[in-house]
């Protein structure tokens, strides 16, 4: 009798390079998510940010399970989502790979102390309510505790097919 393939056997048939390229065809904005955990500043570039719920006000993002940032995201701690503008391409690069990230950017402490990056389009400060397993990532769910619209006329930084983009409106 033919045996059904296990989930692991089916996963092995999915080409990871192809999957990465396919996932990258979904265009997103770019955020830098920051935290101040016991006086230590954390910040990481993230494009998996998603608005989740208006009532109650919830957001989520997906963080690699080996990220140094995990240490700052206990349930009850806070973080700030900084939505980047097209002028902040360098900051997106810095928070994806750089060292001494906060020495090179201007920021102000938000509610709970997580840095709000100046020149961002908007920010959302949240309290961590859940950490859910998601394969090689962790899904972080946050409840919104503060927001700010910093640049109503600013344009977003976009991410598509592995590269940063400026968004152009239809004429
Ligand atoms: C545009 C862009 C989007 C990214 N999105 C995510 C993301 O959603 N989740 C994640 O864990 N890493 C994401 N990364 C990768 C992290 O920014 C990168 O691994 C960072 O160096 C992690 O910092 P750490 O080593 O301090 O944890 C993204 C990188 C870029 C350039």
mmCIF file of C-alpha atoms and ligand atoms in Angstrom:
data_model
loop_
_atom_site.group_PDB
_atom_site.id
_atom_site.type_symbol
_atom_site.label_atom_id
_atom_site.label_comp_id
_atom_site.label_asym_id
_atom_site.label_seq_id
_atom_site.Cartn_x
_atom_site.Cartn_y
_atom_site.Cartn_z
ATOM 1 C CA UNK A 1 0.000 0.000 0.000
ATOM 2 C CA UNK A 2 1.395 3.436 -0.992
ATOM 3 C CA UNK A 3 2.184 5.576 2.038
ATOM 4 C CA UNK A 4 1.232 9.260 2.134
ATOM 5 C CA UNK A 5 4.164 11.687 2.193
ATOM 6 C CA UNK A 6 4.819 13.284 5.578
ATOM 7 C CA UNK A 7 4.744 17.062 5.946
ATOM 8 C CA UNK A 8 8.576 17.036 6.178
ATOM 9 C CA UNK A 9 8.825 15.061 2.906
ATOM 10 C CA UNK A 10 6.505 17.537 1.173
ATOM 11 C CA UNK A 11 8.501 20.494 2.593
ATOM 12 C CA UNK A 12 11.665 19.001 1.077
ATOM 13 C CA UNK A 13 10.114 19.332 -2.403
ATOM 14 C CA UNK A 14 9.797 23.111 -2.043
ATOM 15 C CA UNK A 15 12.841 24.909 -3.453
ATOM 16 C CA UNK A 16 13.863 27.485 -0.840
ATOM 17 C CA UNK A 17 15.566 29.862 -3.290
ATOM 18 C CA UNK A 18 12.466 29.890 -5.456
ATOM 19 C CA UNK A 19 10.269 30.388 -2.389
ATOM 20 C CA UNK A 20 12.363 33.360 -1.265
ATOM 21 C CA UNK A 21 12.032 34.881 -4.759
ATOM 22 C CA UNK A 22 8.261 34.311 -4.746
ATOM 23 C CA UNK A 23 7.820 35.792 -1.249
ATOM 24 C CA UNK A 24 9.849 38.802 -2.441
ATOM 25 C CA UNK A 25 7.301 39.505 -5.208
ATOM 26 C CA UNK A 26 4.920 40.707 -2.530
ATOM 27 C CA UNK A 27 5.855 44.404 -2.280
ATOM 28 C CA UNK A 28 5.881 45.908 1.207
ATOM 29 C CA UNK A 29 6.862 49.010 3.083
ATOM 30 C CA UNK A 30 9.888 48.995 5.382
ATOM 31 C CA UNK A 31 9.952 49.563 9.144
ATOM 32 C CA UNK A 32 12.603 49.734 11.826
ATOM 33 C CA UNK A 33 11.312 48.229 15.060
ATOM 34 C CA UNK A 34 12.993 49.530 18.202
ATOM 35 C CA UNK A 35 12.961 48.730 21.904
ATOM 36 C CA UNK A 36 14.587 49.926 25.095
ATOM 37 C CA UNK A 37 14.980 46.908 27.321
ATOM 38 C CA UNK A 38 16.428 47.705 30.750
ATOM 39 C CA UNK A 39 18.330 50.641 29.270
ATOM 40 C CA UNK A 40 19.746 48.712 26.277
ATOM 41 C CA UNK A 41 18.567 49.920 22.853
ATOM 42 C CA UNK A 42 17.518 47.412 20.186
ATOM 43 C CA UNK A 43 16.524 48.056 16.572
ATOM 44 C CA UNK A 44 15.996 45.894 13.521
ATOM 45 C CA UNK A 45 14.764 46.411 9.944
ATOM 46 C CA UNK A 46 11.506 44.547 9.370
ATOM 47 C CA UNK A 47 9.159 44.286 6.372
ATOM 48 C CA UNK A 48 6.848 41.655 7.896
ATOM 49 C CA UNK A 49 4.962 44.291 9.891
ATOM 50 C CA UNK A 50 1.166 44.015 9.486
ATOM 51 C CA UNK A 51 -1.784 45.813 10.996
ATOM 52 C CA UNK A 52 -3.870 43.106 12.681
ATOM 53 C CA UNK A 53 -6.937 44.560 14.419
ATOM 54 C CA UNK A 54 -8.587 47.946 15.048
ATOM 55 C CA UNK A 55 -10.671 46.849 18.060
ATOM 56 C CA UNK A 56 -8.698 45.933 20.057
ATOM 57 C CA UNK A 57 -5.800 47.803 18.370
ATOM 58 C CA UNK A 58 -3.234 45.135 17.446
ATOM 59 C CA UNK A 59 -0.243 44.785 15.115
ATOM 60 C CA UNK A 60 2.117 41.921 14.380
ATOM 61 C CA UNK A 61 5.529 41.285 12.881
ATOM 62 C CA UNK A 62 7.648 38.194 12.318
ATOM 63 C CA UNK A 63 11.120 38.035 13.826
ATOM 64 C CA UNK A 64 13.808 35.479 13.051
ATOM 65 C CA UNK A 65 14.004 33.169 16.050
ATOM 66 C CA UNK A 66 17.778 33.732 16.310
ATOM 67 C CA UNK A 67 17.497 37.530 16.275
ATOM 68 C CA UNK A 68 19.254 39.363 19.107
ATOM 69 C CA UNK A 69 16.071 41.445 19.365
ATOM 70 C CA UNK A 70 14.102 38.547 20.889
ATOM 71 C CA UNK A 71 15.690 39.244 24.247
ATOM 72 C CA UNK A 72 13.852 42.584 24.355
ATOM 73 C CA UNK A 73 10.383 41.240 23.584
ATOM 74 C CA UNK A 74 9.061 39.556 26.717
ATOM 75 C CA UNK A 75 5.284 39.725 27.092
ATOM 76 C CA UNK A 76 4.534 43.124 28.681
ATOM 77 C CA UNK A 77 7.609 44.908 27.287
ATOM 78 C CA UNK A 78 7.166 47.621 24.656
ATOM 79 C CA UNK A 79 8.433 48.285 21.129
ATOM 80 C CA UNK A 80 8.003 50.997 18.500
ATOM 81 C CA UNK A 81 7.341 50.406 14.807
ATOM 82 C CA UNK A 82 8.967 53.229 12.794
ATOM 83 C CA UNK A 83 7.481 53.402 9.275
ATOM 84 C CA UNK A 84 10.308 54.553 7.025
ATOM 85 C CA UNK A 85 10.226 57.261 4.362
ATOM 86 C CA UNK A 86 11.995 57.103 0.992
ATOM 87 C CA UNK A 87 14.796 59.270 2.447
ATOM 88 C CA UNK A 88 15.599 56.568 5.032
ATOM 89 C CA UNK A 89 17.070 53.891 2.755
ATOM 90 C CA UNK A 90 20.410 54.150 4.571
ATOM 91 C CA UNK A 91 18.722 53.620 7.931
ATOM 92 C CA UNK A 92 17.007 50.474 6.607
ATOM 93 C CA UNK A 93 20.441 49.145 5.588
ATOM 94 C CA UNK A 94 22.032 50.135 8.901
ATOM 95 C CA UNK A 95 19.406 48.344 11.001
ATOM 96 C CA UNK A 96 19.639 45.231 8.806
ATOM 97 C CA UNK A 97 23.361 44.711 9.284
ATOM 98 C CA UNK A 98 25.171 47.561 10.988
ATOM 99 C CA UNK A 99 26.826 47.829 14.364
ATOM 100 C CA UNK A 100 26.360 50.800 16.737
ATOM 101 C CA UNK A 101 23.042 51.390 15.039
ATOM 102 C CA UNK A 102 21.805 54.117 17.386
ATOM 103 C CA UNK A 103 24.991 56.188 17.224
ATOM 104 C CA UNK A 104 24.229 57.006 13.578
ATOM 105 C CA UNK A 105 20.561 58.033 13.775
ATOM 106 C CA UNK A 106 18.530 60.770 15.454
ATOM 107 C CA UNK A 107 15.807 59.526 17.753
ATOM 108 C CA UNK A 108 13.653 60.529 20.715
ATOM 109 C CA UNK A 109 12.395 58.191 23.426
ATOM 110 C CA UNK A 110 8.767 57.150 22.936
ATOM 111 C CA UNK A 111 6.354 55.840 25.559
ATOM 112 C CA UNK A 112 8.203 53.150 27.543
ATOM 113 C CA UNK A 113 11.532 54.421 26.175
ATOM 114 C CA UNK A 114 11.724 52.713 22.747
ATOM 115 C CA UNK A 115 13.336 55.071 20.208
ATOM 116 C CA UNK A 116 11.177 57.003 17.742
ATOM 117 C CA UNK A 117 13.371 57.675 14.678
ATOM 118 C CA UNK A 118 13.141 61.268 13.465
ATOM 119 C CA UNK A 119 12.123 61.652 9.803
ATOM 120 C CA UNK A 120 9.981 58.485 9.813
ATOM 121 C CA UNK A 121 6.502 58.803 8.280
ATOM 122 C CA UNK A 122 4.744 57.570 11.409
ATOM 123 C CA UNK A 123 5.301 55.452 14.480
ATOM 124 C CA UNK A 124 3.260 52.946 16.498
ATOM 125 C CA UNK A 125 4.285 52.040 20.046
ATOM 126 C CA UNK A 126 2.972 48.733 21.389
ATOM 127 C CA UNK A 127 3.083 46.439 24.357
ATOM 128 C CA UNK A 128 3.925 42.797 23.573
ATOM 129 C CA UNK A 129 0.860 40.593 24.198
ATOM 130 C CA UNK A 130 1.856 37.316 22.507
ATOM 131 C CA UNK A 131 4.833 35.491 21.010
ATOM 132 C CA UNK A 132 3.618 32.714 18.708
ATOM 133 C CA UNK A 133 5.816 30.069 17.044
ATOM 134 C CA UNK A 134 6.112 30.438 13.253
ATOM 135 C CA UNK A 135 8.701 27.998 11.913
ATOM 136 C CA UNK A 136 12.101 29.713 11.830
ATOM 137 C CA UNK A 137 10.407 32.969 12.937
ATOM 138 C CA UNK A 138 8.412 34.088 15.967
ATOM 139 C CA UNK A 139 5.185 36.046 15.459
ATOM 140 C CA UNK A 140 5.163 39.014 17.826
ATOM 141 C CA UNK A 141 1.717 40.460 18.556
ATOM 142 C CA UNK A 142 1.547 43.936 20.121
ATOM 143 C CA UNK A 143 -1.264 46.061 21.518
ATOM 144 C CA UNK A 144 -1.033 49.708 20.413
ATOM 145 C CA UNK A 145 -0.427 52.152 23.287
ATOM 146 C CA UNK A 146 0.680 55.269 21.350
ATOM 147 C CA UNK A 147 0.904 56.511 17.745
ATOM 148 C CA UNK A 148 2.227 59.533 15.873
ATOM 149 C CA UNK A 149 1.826 60.754 12.298
ATOM 150 C CA UNK A 150 5.106 62.627 11.790
ATOM 151 C CA UNK A 151 5.097 63.446 8.056
ATOM 152 C CA UNK A 152 1.663 63.499 6.457
ATOM 153 C CA UNK A 153 3.084 64.399 3.005
ATOM 154 C CA UNK A 154 6.106 62.069 3.130
ATOM 155 C CA UNK A 155 6.528 59.143 0.744
ATOM 156 C CA UNK A 156 7.206 55.572 1.839
ATOM 157 C CA UNK A 157 10.255 53.388 1.345
ATOM 158 C CA UNK A 158 9.263 50.207 -0.510
ATOM 159 C CA UNK A 159 10.823 46.740 -0.666
ATOM 160 C CA UNK A 160 10.350 44.477 -3.692
ATOM 161 C CA UNK A 161 12.366 41.591 -5.148
ATOM 162 C CA UNK A 162 15.229 42.091 -2.692
ATOM 163 C CA UNK A 163 15.683 45.822 -3.353
ATOM 164 C CA UNK A 164 14.499 49.133 -1.928
ATOM 165 C CA UNK A 165 12.167 51.204 -4.093
ATOM 166 C CA UNK A 166 10.524 54.602 -4.236
ATOM 167 C CA UNK A 167 6.787 54.404 -4.824
ATOM 168 C CA UNK A 168 5.281 56.493 -7.612
ATOM 169 C CA UNK A 169 1.565 57.254 -7.710
ATOM 170 C CA UNK A 170 -0.352 56.714 -10.999
ATOM 171 C CA UNK A 171 -0.611 60.002 -12.956
HETATM 172 C C1 LIG B 1 14.033 45.196 3.843
HETATM 173 C C2 LIG B 1 14.361 44.211 4.945
HETATM 174 C C3 LIG B 1 13.326 43.582 5.622
HETATM 175 C C4 LIG B 1 13.597 42.677 6.666
HETATM 176 N N1 LIG B 1 12.562 42.106 7.325
HETATM 177 C C5 LIG B 1 12.786 41.257 8.360
HETATM 178 C C6 LIG B 1 11.702 40.696 9.095
HETATM 179 O O1 LIG B 1 10.532 40.944 8.817
HETATM 180 N N2 LIG B 1 12.012 39.868 10.142
HETATM 181 C C7 LIG B 1 13.313 39.566 10.491
HETATM 182 O O2 LIG B 1 13.530 38.808 11.453
HETATM 183 N N3 LIG B 1 14.363 40.089 9.791
HETATM 184 C C8 LIG B 1 14.123 40.923 8.753
HETATM 185 N N4 LIG B 1 15.164 41.472 8.051
HETATM 186 C C9 LIG B 1 16.532 41.080 8.425
HETATM 187 C C10 LIG B 1 17.041 41.822 9.664
HETATM 188 O O3 LIG B 1 16.905 43.224 9.519
HETATM 189 C C11 LIG B 1 18.524 41.475 9.875
HETATM 190 O O4 LIG B 1 18.666 40.081 9.952
HETATM 191 C C12 LIG B 1 19.091 42.127 11.114
HETATM 192 O O5 LIG B 1 20.493 42.175 10.987
HETATM 193 C C13 LIG B 1 18.787 41.361 12.357
HETATM 194 O O6 LIG B 1 19.424 42.032 13.437
HETATM 195 P P1 LIG B 1 20.037 41.218 14.637
HETATM 196 O O7 LIG B 1 21.173 40.438 14.069
HETATM 197 O O8 LIG B 1 20.447 42.272 15.615
HETATM 198 O O9 LIG B 1 18.942 40.352 15.141
HETATM 199 C C14 LIG B 1 14.934 42.369 7.011
HETATM 200 C C15 LIG B 1 15.984 43.000 6.317
HETATM 201 C C16 LIG B 1 15.696 43.913 5.300
HETATM 202 C C17 LIG B 1 16.822 44.605 4.576
#
